[in-house]
Amino acid sequence: MSAGTTAAPVDAELTGRRVEEVLDRLTASGDPAATVAAEELVRSLMDFYGAGLARILHLLSSAPGEPSAGLLGDELVASLLVLHDLHPEDRDTRIARALDSVREHALDVVDFDEESGTLTLRARQTGGCGCGSGPGAGAGAREAAQAALACFAPEVRAVDVRSEPAGPALLQIGTAPTGAR
């Protein structure tokens, strides 16, 4: 690929599913030798690309400045680094980065259950009416968070979005204007 050529966009999650589907088809074919060969091919390619990515990170980290910062914010590159266990950021930082990419949903981390892989989020109210953002807003926020987390923090297997409870209604207490009684 020349420097002027750009690669077609790739969805890391979709690619992973396609690889699994091909391996499942080979397994279903009943030829154990083909299944073993396909799994070995996938492992060899993963090792090869993982070693290349590790070398790239090493070379970038020894360069002046912080050239890897742009790479860590890219969904495709981040998902490859996580896949190969090379991502330099910890899980909580990657979760924050993912949620930062869906700021319009105003989500805060409440808890992460490592055993189930469930991330519990709180949706903050962003409007001034105190009425929330409607019954369908939680599903949209959950879908946006799941899509971002698939690239940056695939260890998050489920997302639970809870709406921030509406605060008590504000009552204005004061004296009535003169003559209003």
PDB file of C-alpha atoms in Angstrom:
ATOM      1  CA  MET A   1       0.000   0.000   0.000  1.00  0.00           C
ATOM      2  CA  SER A   2       1.457   3.349  -0.994  1.00  0.00           C
ATOM      3  CA  ALA A   3       1.568   6.336   1.342  1.00  0.00           C
ATOM      4  CA  GLY A   4      -1.246   8.024  -0.614  1.00  0.00           C
ATOM      5  CA  THR A   5      -3.560   5.025  -0.377  1.00  0.00           C
ATOM      6  CA  THR A   6      -5.922   4.721   2.555  1.00  0.00           C
ATOM      7  CA  ALA A   7      -7.197   1.411   3.816  1.00  0.00           C
ATOM      8  CA  ALA A   8     -10.890   0.636   3.778  1.00  0.00           C
ATOM      9  CA  PRO A   9     -12.509   1.046   7.207  1.00  0.00           C
ATOM     10  CA  VAL A  10     -12.471  -2.152   9.245  1.00  0.00           C
ATOM     11  CA  ASP A  11     -14.790  -3.030  12.111  1.00  0.00           C
ATOM     12  CA  ALA A  12     -12.739  -5.037  14.612  1.00  0.00           C
ATOM     13  CA  GLU A  13     -15.762  -6.652  16.260  1.00  0.00           C
ATOM     14  CA  LEU A  14     -17.241  -7.692  12.910  1.00  0.00           C
ATOM     15  CA  THR A  15     -13.891  -9.079  11.767  1.00  0.00           C
ATOM     16  CA  GLY A  16     -13.590 -11.156  14.939  1.00  0.00           C
ATOM     17  CA  ARG A  17     -17.075 -12.573  14.397  1.00  0.00           C
ATOM     18  CA  ARG A  18     -16.250 -13.428  10.770  1.00  0.00           C
ATOM     19  CA  VAL A  19     -13.102 -15.317  11.831  1.00  0.00           C
ATOM     20  CA  GLU A  20     -15.129 -17.261  14.419  1.00  0.00           C
ATOM     21  CA  GLU A  21     -17.805 -18.080  11.814  1.00  0.00           C
ATOM     22  CA  VAL A  22     -15.209 -19.427   9.359  1.00  0.00           C
ATOM     23  CA  LEU A  23     -13.617 -21.563  12.086  1.00  0.00           C
ATOM     24  CA  ASP A  24     -17.087 -22.840  13.089  1.00  0.00           C
ATOM     25  CA  ARG A  25     -17.842 -23.782   9.453  1.00  0.00           C
ATOM     26  CA  LEU A  26     -14.556 -25.670   9.218  1.00  0.00           C
ATOM     27  CA  THR A  27     -15.334 -27.484  12.465  1.00  0.00           C
ATOM     28  CA  ALA A  28     -18.819 -28.366  11.175  1.00  0.00           C
ATOM     29  CA  SER A  29     -17.329 -29.787   7.966  1.00  0.00           C
ATOM     30  CA  GLY A  30     -16.142 -32.776   9.982  1.00  0.00           C
ATOM     31  CA  ASP A  31     -12.517 -32.619   8.819  1.00  0.00           C
ATOM     32  CA  PRO A  32     -10.471 -32.418  12.027  1.00  0.00           C
ATOM     33  CA  ALA A  33      -7.214 -31.826  10.117  1.00  0.00           C
ATOM     34  CA  ALA A  34      -8.699 -28.766   8.384  1.00  0.00           C
ATOM     35  CA  THR A  35      -9.939 -27.424  11.735  1.00  0.00           C
ATOM     36  CA  VAL A  36      -6.543 -27.861  13.396  1.00  0.00           C
ATOM     37  CA  ALA A  37      -4.774 -26.266  10.409  1.00  0.00           C
ATOM     38  CA  ALA A  38      -7.157 -23.281  10.386  1.00  0.00           C
ATOM     39  CA  GLU A  39      -6.736 -22.692  14.119  1.00  0.00           C
ATOM     40  CA  GLU A  40      -2.947 -22.923  13.751  1.00  0.00           C
ATOM     41  CA  LEU A  41      -3.069 -20.423  10.875  1.00  0.00           C
ATOM     42  CA  VAL A  42      -5.078 -17.957  12.977  1.00  0.00           C
ATOM     43  CA  ARG A  43      -2.674 -18.364  15.939  1.00  0.00           C
ATOM     44  CA  SER A  44       0.373 -17.874  13.685  1.00  0.00           C
ATOM     45  CA  LEU A  45      -1.063 -14.718  12.136  1.00  0.00           C
ATOM     46  CA  MET A  46      -2.034 -13.382  15.563  1.00  0.00           C
ATOM     47  CA  ASP A  47       1.513 -14.009  16.841  1.00  0.00           C
ATOM     48  CA  PHE A  48       3.025 -12.361  13.767  1.00  0.00           C
ATOM     49  CA  TYR A  49       0.854  -9.243  13.913  1.00  0.00           C
ATOM     50  CA  GLY A  50       1.187  -9.063  17.697  1.00  0.00           C
ATOM     51  CA  ALA A  51       4.990  -9.071  17.434  1.00  0.00           C
ATOM     52  CA  GLY A  52       4.807  -6.326  14.792  1.00  0.00           C
ATOM     53  CA  LEU A  53       2.542  -4.195  16.939  1.00  0.00           C
ATOM     54  CA  ALA A  54       4.819  -4.676  19.946  1.00  0.00           C
ATOM     55  CA  ARG A  55       7.778  -3.510  17.850  1.00  0.00           C
ATOM     56  CA  ILE A  56       5.853  -0.461  16.616  1.00  0.00           C
ATOM     57  CA  LEU A  57       4.936   0.510  20.194  1.00  0.00           C
ATOM     58  CA  HIS A  58       8.522   0.054  21.314  1.00  0.00           C
ATOM     59  CA  LEU A  59       9.838   2.243  18.489  1.00  0.00           C
ATOM     60  CA  LEU A  60       7.195   4.916  19.162  1.00  0.00           C
ATOM     61  CA  SER A  61       7.891   4.953  22.890  1.00  0.00           C
ATOM     62  CA  SER A  62      11.582   5.580  22.284  1.00  0.00           C
ATOM     63  CA  ALA A  63      10.867   8.482  19.899  1.00  0.00           C
ATOM     64  CA  PRO A  64      10.908  12.058  21.272  1.00  0.00           C
ATOM     65  CA  GLY A  65       7.557  13.480  22.330  1.00  0.00           C
ATOM     66  CA  GLU A  66       4.443  11.314  22.646  1.00  0.00           C
ATOM     67  CA  PRO A  67       3.669  10.022  19.122  1.00  0.00           C
ATOM     68  CA  SER A  68       1.638   7.057  20.438  1.00  0.00           C
ATOM     69  CA  ALA A  69      -1.113   9.294  21.890  1.00  0.00           C
ATOM     70  CA  GLY A  70      -2.899   9.522  18.534  1.00  0.00           C
ATOM     71  CA  LEU A  71      -2.705   5.761  18.115  1.00  0.00           C
ATOM     72  CA  LEU A  72      -4.315   5.063  21.478  1.00  0.00           C
ATOM     73  CA  GLY A  73      -7.339   7.175  20.557  1.00  0.00           C
ATOM     74  CA  ASP A  74      -7.951   5.326  17.279  1.00  0.00           C
ATOM     75  CA  GLU A  75     -10.622   2.619  17.652  1.00  0.00           C
ATOM     76  CA  LEU A  76      -9.021   0.125  15.248  1.00  0.00           C
ATOM     77  CA  VAL A  77      -5.506   0.516  16.630  1.00  0.00           C
ATOM     78  CA  ALA A  78      -6.769   0.419  20.229  1.00  0.00           C
ATOM     79  CA  SER A  79      -8.723  -2.780  19.589  1.00  0.00           C
ATOM     80  CA  LEU A  80      -5.638  -4.440  18.042  1.00  0.00           C
ATOM     81  CA  LEU A  81      -3.484  -3.393  20.989  1.00  0.00           C
ATOM     82  CA  VAL A  82      -6.039  -4.754  23.456  1.00  0.00           C
ATOM     83  CA  LEU A  83      -6.426  -7.969  21.446  1.00  0.00           C
ATOM     84  CA  HIS A  84      -2.666  -8.562  21.658  1.00  0.00           C
ATOM     85  CA  ASP A  85      -2.497  -7.438  25.318  1.00  0.00           C
ATOM     86  CA  LEU A  86      -0.214  -4.561  24.312  1.00  0.00           C
ATOM     87  CA  HIS A  87      -2.373  -1.569  25.197  1.00  0.00           C
ATOM     88  CA  PRO A  88      -0.373   0.575  27.654  1.00  0.00           C
ATOM     89  CA  GLU A  89      -3.450   1.993  29.384  1.00  0.00           C
ATOM     90  CA  ASP A  90      -5.213   0.126  32.182  1.00  0.00           C
ATOM     91  CA  ARG A  91      -8.844  -0.998  31.895  1.00  0.00           C
ATOM     92  CA  ASP A  92     -10.311   1.977  33.771  1.00  0.00           C
ATOM     93  CA  THR A  93      -8.456   4.467  31.564  1.00  0.00           C
ATOM     94  CA  ARG A  94      -9.636   2.665  28.418  1.00  0.00           C
ATOM     95  CA  ILE A  95     -13.227   2.648  29.698  1.00  0.00           C
ATOM     96  CA  ALA A  96     -13.000   6.400  30.368  1.00  0.00           C
ATOM     97  CA  ARG A  97     -11.577   6.928  26.847  1.00  0.00           C
ATOM     98  CA  ALA A  98     -14.468   4.940  25.337  1.00  0.00           C
ATOM     99  CA  LEU A  99     -17.096   6.869  27.288  1.00  0.00           C
ATOM    100  CA  ASP A 100     -15.406  10.123  26.345  1.00  0.00           C
ATOM    101  CA  SER A 101     -16.073   9.234  22.705  1.00  0.00           C
ATOM    102  CA  VAL A 102     -19.839   9.186  23.430  1.00  0.00           C
ATOM    103  CA  ARG A 103     -19.989  12.388  25.493  1.00  0.00           C
ATOM    104  CA  GLU A 104     -23.428  13.304  24.187  1.00  0.00           C
ATOM    105  CA  HIS A 105     -24.869  10.595  26.463  1.00  0.00           C
ATOM    106  CA  ALA A 106     -23.305  11.988  29.696  1.00  0.00           C
ATOM    107  CA  LEU A 107     -22.415   8.639  31.269  1.00  0.00           C
ATOM    108  CA  ASP A 108     -20.558   8.056  34.541  1.00  0.00           C
ATOM    109  CA  VAL A 109     -19.043   4.772  35.691  1.00  0.00           C
ATOM    110  CA  VAL A 110     -20.743   3.356  38.775  1.00  0.00           C
ATOM    111  CA  ASP A 111     -19.175  -0.109  38.981  1.00  0.00           C
ATOM    112  CA  PHE A 112     -17.467  -2.859  36.999  1.00  0.00           C
ATOM    113  CA  ASP A 113     -18.075  -6.500  37.920  1.00  0.00           C
ATOM    114  CA  GLU A 114     -14.960  -8.360  36.804  1.00  0.00           C
ATOM    115  CA  GLU A 115     -16.566 -11.792  37.128  1.00  0.00           C
ATOM    116  CA  SER A 116     -19.509 -11.081  34.812  1.00  0.00           C
ATOM    117  CA  GLY A 117     -17.838  -8.310  32.779  1.00  0.00           C
ATOM    118  CA  THR A 118     -20.790  -6.001  33.476  1.00  0.00           C
ATOM    119  CA  LEU A 119     -20.164  -2.264  33.516  1.00  0.00           C
ATOM    120  CA  THR A 120     -22.802  -0.260  35.369  1.00  0.00           C
ATOM    121  CA  LEU A 121     -23.178   3.329  34.199  1.00  0.00           C
ATOM    122  CA  ARG A 122     -25.280   6.254  35.381  1.00  0.00           C
ATOM    123  CA  ALA A 123     -26.850   8.529  32.777  1.00  0.00           C
ATOM    124  CA  ARG A 124     -26.677  12.110  33.994  1.00  0.00           C
ATOM    125  CA  GLN A 125     -29.496  14.446  33.123  1.00  0.00           C
ATOM    126  CA  THR A 126     -28.265  17.123  30.796  1.00  0.00           C
ATOM    127  CA  GLY A 127     -31.480  19.105  30.273  1.00  0.00           C
ATOM    128  CA  GLY A 128     -32.742  21.800  32.564  1.00  0.00           C
ATOM    129  CA  CYS A 129     -36.269  20.413  32.914  1.00  0.00           C
ATOM    130  CA  GLY A 130     -35.355  17.685  35.407  1.00  0.00           C
ATOM    131  CA  CYS A 131     -37.445  15.197  33.440  1.00  0.00           C
ATOM    132  CA  GLY A 132     -34.641  12.977  32.138  1.00  0.00           C
ATOM    133  CA  SER A 133     -34.172  12.283  28.498  1.00  0.00           C
ATOM    134  CA  GLY A 134     -37.136  10.029  27.801  1.00  0.00           C
ATOM    135  CA  PRO A 135     -37.753   6.298  28.150  1.00  0.00           C
ATOM    136  CA  GLY A 136     -35.779   5.308  25.043  1.00  0.00           C
ATOM    137  CA  ALA A 137     -32.672   7.288  25.957  1.00  0.00           C
ATOM    138  CA  GLY A 138     -31.199   4.496  28.125  1.00  0.00           C
ATOM    139  CA  ALA A 139     -31.178   2.054  25.211  1.00  0.00           C
ATOM    140  CA  GLY A 140     -29.451   4.572  22.935  1.00  0.00           C
ATOM    141  CA  ALA A 141     -26.849   5.359  25.572  1.00  0.00           C
ATOM    142  CA  ARG A 142     -26.275   1.646  26.211  1.00  0.00           C
ATOM    143  CA  GLU A 143     -25.820   0.905  22.495  1.00  0.00           C
ATOM    144  CA  ALA A 144     -23.420   3.832  22.032  1.00  0.00           C
ATOM    145  CA  ALA A 145     -21.403   2.793  25.094  1.00  0.00           C
ATOM    146  CA  GLN A 146     -21.275  -0.865  23.992  1.00  0.00           C
ATOM    147  CA  ALA A 147     -20.027   0.085  20.526  1.00  0.00           C
ATOM    148  CA  ALA A 148     -17.256   2.303  21.939  1.00  0.00           C
ATOM    149  CA  LEU A 149     -16.294  -0.218  24.634  1.00  0.00           C
ATOM    150  CA  ALA A 150     -16.022  -3.058  22.090  1.00  0.00           C
ATOM    151  CA  CYS A 151     -12.935  -1.338  20.681  1.00  0.00           C
ATOM    152  CA  PHE A 152     -11.363   0.166  23.783  1.00  0.00           C
ATOM    153  CA  ALA A 153     -12.357  -2.290  26.533  1.00  0.00           C
ATOM    154  CA  PRO A 154     -13.590  -5.628  25.171  1.00  0.00           C
ATOM    155  CA  GLU A 155     -13.439  -7.116  28.664  1.00  0.00           C
ATOM    156  CA  VAL A 156     -16.714  -5.243  29.224  1.00  0.00           C
ATOM    157  CA  ARG A 157     -19.232  -7.850  28.082  1.00  0.00           C
ATOM    158  CA  ALA A 158     -22.438  -6.141  29.214  1.00  0.00           C
ATOM    159  CA  VAL A 159     -23.491  -2.567  29.921  1.00  0.00           C
ATOM    160  CA  ASP A 160     -26.195  -1.575  32.385  1.00  0.00           C
ATOM    161  CA  VAL A 161     -27.282   2.072  32.159  1.00  0.00           C
ATOM    162  CA  ARG A 162     -29.230   3.482  35.082  1.00  0.00           C
ATOM    163  CA  SER A 163     -30.903   6.839  34.914  1.00  0.00           C
ATOM    164  CA  GLU A 164     -29.943   9.367  37.522  1.00  0.00           C
ATOM    165  CA  PRO A 165     -32.980   9.761  39.738  1.00  0.00           C
ATOM    166  CA  ALA A 166     -34.696  13.071  39.318  1.00  0.00           C
ATOM    167  CA  GLY A 167     -34.162  15.293  42.300  1.00  0.00           C
ATOM    168  CA  PRO A 168     -37.043  16.673  44.297  1.00  0.00           C
ATOM    169  CA  ALA A 169     -39.036  19.395  42.631  1.00  0.00           C
ATOM    170  CA  LEU A 170     -37.783  22.816  43.531  1.00  0.00           C
ATOM    171  CA  LEU A 171     -40.310  24.917  45.364  1.00  0.00           C
ATOM    172  CA  GLN A 172     -39.948  28.616  45.515  1.00  0.00           C
ATOM    173  CA  ILE A 173     -40.636  29.785  49.018  1.00  0.00           C
ATOM    174  CA  GLY A 174     -40.915  33.458  49.608  1.00  0.00           C
ATOM    175  CA  THR A 175     -43.262  36.197  50.505  1.00  0.00           C
ATOM    176  CA  ALA A 176     -46.019  37.140  48.148  1.00  0.00           C
ATOM    177  CA  PRO A 177     -45.733  40.535  46.541  1.00  0.00           C
ATOM    178  CA  THR A 178     -47.555  43.322  48.378  1.00  0.00           C
ATOM    179  CA  GLY A 179     -51.242  43.350  47.571  1.00  0.00           C
ATOM    180  CA  ALA A 180     -51.322  39.782  46.226  1.00  0.00           C
ATOM    181  CA  ARG A 181     -53.094  38.379  49.294  1.00  0.00           C
TER     182      ARG A 181
END
